[in-house]
Short mmCIF file of C-alpha atoms in Angstrom, two decimals:
data_model
loop_
_atom_site.label_atom_id
_atom_site.label_comp_id
_atom_site.label_asym_id
_atom_site.label_seq_id
_atom_site.Cartn_x
_atom_site.Cartn_y
_atom_site.Cartn_z
CA LEU D 1 68.96 22.73 222.43
CA GLY D 2 71.85 22.27 225.10
CA MET D 3 74.83 24.84 225.79
CA ALA D 4 75.89 27.55 223.12
CA ALA D 5 79.61 27.03 222.63
CA PRO D 6 81.45 30.04 224.61
CA ALA D 7 82.98 32.50 222.65
CA ALA D 8 86.32 32.48 220.91
CA LEU D 9 89.07 34.13 223.00
CA GLN D 10 89.58 37.58 222.28
CA ARG D 11 93.05 37.81 220.60
CA SER D 12 95.90 40.15 220.09
CA VAL D 13 98.18 39.09 216.41
CA VAL D 14 101.07 39.83 215.25
CA PHE D 15 101.34 38.15 211.78
CA PRO D 16 104.31 36.76 209.86
CA ALA D 17 105.90 39.23 207.37
CA GLY D 18 106.28 36.29 205.07
CA ARG D 19 104.23 32.97 203.90
CA HIS D 20 102.61 31.95 206.91
CA THR D 21 103.61 28.11 208.19
CA ALA D 22 104.07 27.80 211.43
CA SER D 23 101.74 29.25 214.80
CA LEU D 24 102.82 30.75 218.43
CA ILE D 25 100.49 31.15 221.17
CA PHE D 26 101.44 33.23 224.01
CA LEU D 27 99.73 33.08 226.84
CA HIS D 28 99.85 36.19 229.71
CA GLY D 29 100.58 35.71 233.60
CA SER D 30 97.48 36.66 235.55
CA GLY D 31 95.43 39.42 235.41
CA ASP D 32 97.27 40.38 232.41
CA THR D 33 95.66 40.50 228.65
CA GLY D 34 96.75 38.89 225.38
CA GLN D 35 97.27 42.80 224.48
CA GLY D 36 99.19 43.75 227.69
CA ALA D 37 101.33 40.43 226.46
CA ARG D 38 102.34 41.76 224.11
CA ALA D 39 102.87 45.23 224.77
CA TRP D 40 104.92 44.37 227.54
CA ILE D 41 107.13 42.25 225.44
CA LYS D 42 107.67 44.81 222.71
CA GLN D 43 108.48 47.30 225.58
CA ILE D 44 111.41 45.42 226.24
CA LEU D 45 112.33 43.83 223.12
CA ASN D 46 111.80 48.06 221.44
CA GLN D 47 109.44 46.03 218.60
CA ASP D 48 106.96 43.47 218.39
CA MET D 49 108.18 39.65 218.28
CA ALA D 50 108.00 38.96 215.01
CA PHE D 51 108.81 36.70 212.43
CA GLN D 52 109.31 35.83 208.96
CA HIS D 53 107.04 32.71 208.81
CA ILE D 54 105.37 32.54 212.41
CA LYS D 55 102.62 34.14 213.02
CA VAL D 56 102.33 35.06 217.24
CA ILE D 57 98.69 35.10 218.51
CA TYR D 58 98.21 36.51 222.85
CA PRO D 59 95.14 35.19 223.74
CA THR D 60 93.05 36.88 226.15
CA ALA D 61 92.00 34.76 229.16
CA PRO D 62 88.02 34.80 230.03
CA THR D 63 87.39 37.09 233.10
CA ARG D 64 86.13 34.46 236.07
CA PRO D 65 86.66 34.71 240.25
CA TYR D 66 89.99 34.35 241.42
CA THR D 67 90.21 32.55 245.30
CA PRO D 68 94.30 34.29 245.73
CA MET D 69 92.51 37.81 245.14
CA LYS D 70 89.20 36.63 247.62
CA GLY D 71 86.97 35.66 244.61
CA ALA D 72 87.51 39.48 242.72
CA LEU D 73 87.18 39.09 239.18
CA SER D 74 90.39 38.77 236.88
CA THR D 75 91.45 37.61 233.67
CA VAL D 76 92.82 34.33 234.36
CA TRP D 77 93.55 31.04 232.72
CA PHE D 78 92.08 29.18 235.58
CA ASP D 79 91.11 29.49 239.34
CA ARG D 80 93.80 28.48 241.80
CA TYR D 81 93.21 27.40 246.11
CA LYS D 82 96.08 29.12 246.93
CA ILE D 83 99.70 30.53 245.10
CA SER D 84 101.77 27.68 246.11
CA ASN D 85 103.13 24.35 244.76
CA ASP D 86 101.61 22.41 247.49
CA CYS D 87 98.41 22.46 247.19
CA PRO D 88 95.70 20.73 244.92
CA GLU D 89 95.50 21.75 241.43
CA HIS D 90 91.38 23.05 240.59
CA ILE D 91 91.76 20.88 237.64
CA GLU D 92 87.57 21.71 237.32
CA SER D 93 88.18 25.23 235.40
CA ILE D 94 91.99 24.00 234.49
CA ASP D 95 90.11 21.43 231.85
CA SER D 96 87.70 23.70 230.62
CA MET D 97 89.68 26.01 229.49
CA CYS D 98 92.04 23.40 227.92
CA ARG D 99 88.80 22.72 225.75
CA ARG D 100 88.81 26.16 224.80
CA LEU D 101 92.67 26.74 223.95
CA THR D 102 92.05 23.71 222.02
CA ASP D 103 89.46 25.79 219.74
CA LEU D 104 92.28 28.32 219.55
CA ILE D 105 95.24 25.63 218.23
CA ASN D 106 92.27 24.27 215.84
CA ASP D 107 91.50 27.23 214.05
CA GLU D 108 95.34 27.30 212.89
CA ILE D 109 95.08 23.41 211.78
CA LYS D 110 92.37 24.91 209.77
CA ASN D 111 94.58 27.56 208.32
CA ASP D 112 96.63 24.70 207.14
CA ILE D 113 99.12 24.89 209.86
CA ALA D 114 100.31 21.20 210.79
CA LYS D 115 100.52 20.46 214.90
CA ASN D 116 103.62 19.57 215.06
CA ARG D 117 104.12 23.82 213.36
CA ILE D 118 102.26 24.84 216.46
CA LEU D 119 104.61 25.66 219.47
CA ILE D 120 102.75 27.33 222.92
CA GLY D 121 103.65 28.71 225.85
CA GLY D 122 103.55 32.15 228.39
CA PHE D 123 104.60 33.26 231.32
CA SER D 124 103.82 32.44 235.12
CA MET D 125 99.68 31.19 235.03
CA GLY D 126 99.68 31.12 230.91
CA GLY D 127 102.85 28.82 231.01
CA GLY D 128 101.40 26.46 233.76
CA MET D 129 98.40 26.48 231.52
CA ALA D 130 100.56 25.52 228.62
CA MET D 131 102.13 22.55 229.99
CA HIS D 132 98.60 21.24 231.27
CA LEU D 133 97.58 22.13 227.45
CA ALA D 134 100.51 20.07 225.65
CA TYR D 135 101.29 17.42 228.12
CA ARG D 136 98.00 16.44 229.19
CA PHE D 137 95.94 16.63 225.59
CA HIS D 138 98.24 18.09 222.66
CA GLN D 139 101.41 15.40 222.50
CA ASP D 140 102.22 16.30 218.96
CA LEU D 141 102.63 20.12 219.47
CA ALA D 142 106.51 21.46 218.29
CA GLY D 143 107.40 22.10 221.60
CA VAL D 144 105.66 24.66 224.99
CA PHE D 145 107.71 27.38 226.61
CA ALA D 146 107.16 28.44 230.48
CA LEU D 147 108.58 31.60 231.71
CA SER D 148 108.74 31.97 235.37
CA SER D 149 105.80 29.23 235.78
CA PHE D 150 105.26 25.98 237.86
CA LEU D 151 103.63 23.21 238.33
CA ASN D 152 101.52 22.19 241.78
CA LYS D 153 103.45 18.76 243.15
CA ASP D 154 101.00 16.27 242.43
CA SER D 155 99.92 17.82 239.28
CA ALA D 156 97.73 16.00 236.77
CA VAL D 157 100.04 16.52 234.13
CA TYR D 158 103.35 14.15 236.40
CA GLN D 159 99.94 11.84 236.42
CA ALA D 160 99.19 11.94 232.60
CA LEU D 161 103.02 11.56 231.69
CA LYS D 162 103.39 8.36 234.01
CA LYS D 163 101.30 6.39 231.53
CA ASN D 164 102.79 8.11 228.56
CA GLU D 165 104.97 5.99 225.98
CA SER D 166 104.94 8.90 223.10
CA VAL D 167 107.85 11.39 222.45
CA LEU D 168 106.75 14.83 223.70
CA PRO D 169 107.27 18.61 222.78
CA GLU D 170 110.26 19.82 224.22
CA LEU D 171 110.36 22.32 227.37
CA PHE D 172 111.69 25.45 227.28
CA GLN D 173 112.28 27.01 230.72
CA CYS D 174 113.51 30.18 232.09
CA HIS D 175 113.39 31.56 235.70
CA GLY D 176 114.28 34.40 237.39
CA THR D 177 116.22 33.52 241.18
CA ALA D 178 114.79 36.21 242.35
CA ASP D 179 111.25 35.99 241.81
CA GLU D 180 109.29 36.44 245.21
CA LEU D 181 105.72 34.93 243.63
CA VAL D 182 106.59 31.48 242.16
CA LEU D 183 109.75 30.68 244.07
CA TYR D 184 112.50 29.63 241.55
CA SER D 185 112.99 25.91 243.50
CA TRP D 186 109.12 25.86 242.35
CA GLY D 187 110.28 26.15 238.60
CA GLU D 188 113.42 23.88 239.24
CA GLU D 189 111.36 21.02 241.02
CA THR D 190 108.93 21.49 237.77
CA ASN D 191 111.90 21.16 235.30
CA LYS D 192 112.97 17.82 236.95
CA MET D 193 109.71 16.08 237.75
CA LEU D 194 108.86 16.58 233.97
CA LYS D 195 112.43 15.53 232.79
CA SER D 196 112.04 11.99 235.30
CA LEU D 197 108.90 11.77 233.12
CA GLY D 198 110.72 11.51 229.63
CA VAL D 199 109.79 15.64 228.77
CA PRO D 200 113.12 16.58 226.88
CA THR D 201 113.90 20.59 229.20
CA SER D 202 115.99 22.97 228.96
CA LEU D 203 116.12 25.47 232.39
CA HIS D 204 117.60 28.88 231.90
CA THR D 205 118.15 30.67 234.94
CA PHE D 206 118.44 34.08 235.52
CA PRO D 207 119.78 35.82 238.16
CA ASN D 208 118.62 38.78 239.98
CA LEU D 209 115.43 38.46 238.00
CA ASN D 210 112.44 38.49 239.65
CA HIS D 211 108.76 37.78 238.64
CA GLU D 212 109.11 39.29 235.29
CA LEU D 213 110.80 39.04 231.81
CA SER D 214 113.62 40.65 230.29
CA ARG D 215 115.53 41.57 226.76
CA THR D 216 118.13 38.71 227.52
CA GLU D 217 115.15 35.64 228.42
CA ILE D 218 113.29 37.04 225.32
CA GLU D 219 115.63 36.96 222.73
CA LYS D 220 117.06 33.49 224.02
CA LEU D 221 113.44 32.21 223.55
CA LYS D 222 113.15 33.57 219.81
CA THR D 223 116.80 31.50 219.17
CA TRP D 224 114.69 28.57 220.44
CA ILE D 225 111.61 29.16 218.67
CA VAL D 226 113.32 29.42 215.14
CA LYS D 227 114.84 26.33 216.13
CA LYS D 228 111.97 24.59 216.75
CA LEU D 229 110.06 26.64 213.73
CA PRO D 230 112.16 26.86 211.05
CA VAL D 231 111.50 28.16 207.58
CA GLU D 232 110.15 25.76 205.97
CA ALA D 233 112.44 25.30 202.02
CA THR D 234 109.73 26.70 199.45
CA ASN D 235 109.13 23.44 197.34
#
């Protein structure tokens, strides 16, 4: 019979006000939930991050043992040997999550949303996960965003892009210079590496911002989202 397929990821959804023609998947940081990330953004903006035509999906990572927390259970997209950019990636957990998130993308495609009308990104570990998903497996997505995120120095993403010939989705990156958990230099290095491998990138720097989100940053992100996923003219 083989193994049963893992259950679909739990998700918190903000539906579009009008006709649904595009989708956005926002991946939370380690230890958070989809609902938590949505509530955090809602608190910063004093309202949901909502759009006329874009459905916003906040999935929750399944619980798994997390090595940086001495193996305690946490809602993380993948495991890490440590929170550092110069150790190997835990590729097995990254790849199994890429498969589960692919199911989420396919759910949107089944709802008649074209692949180039789907954006994916996230905060911290969520942004790292989004970069793996898009640049290794789904290079035809509309774009990727990574807030306070990084890739390890020898990331599988870099290996995949070295062999790549196709046009890649644009990366919108934001990072605070006062980040003490994910250093600004790690984010900057990730941006430079991806740019050198053919990814169209932008890096928005936020002075004095720690490992957190700011209102200016989310407003900038919203502007970029609408640029990447414009309202479609009704035929």
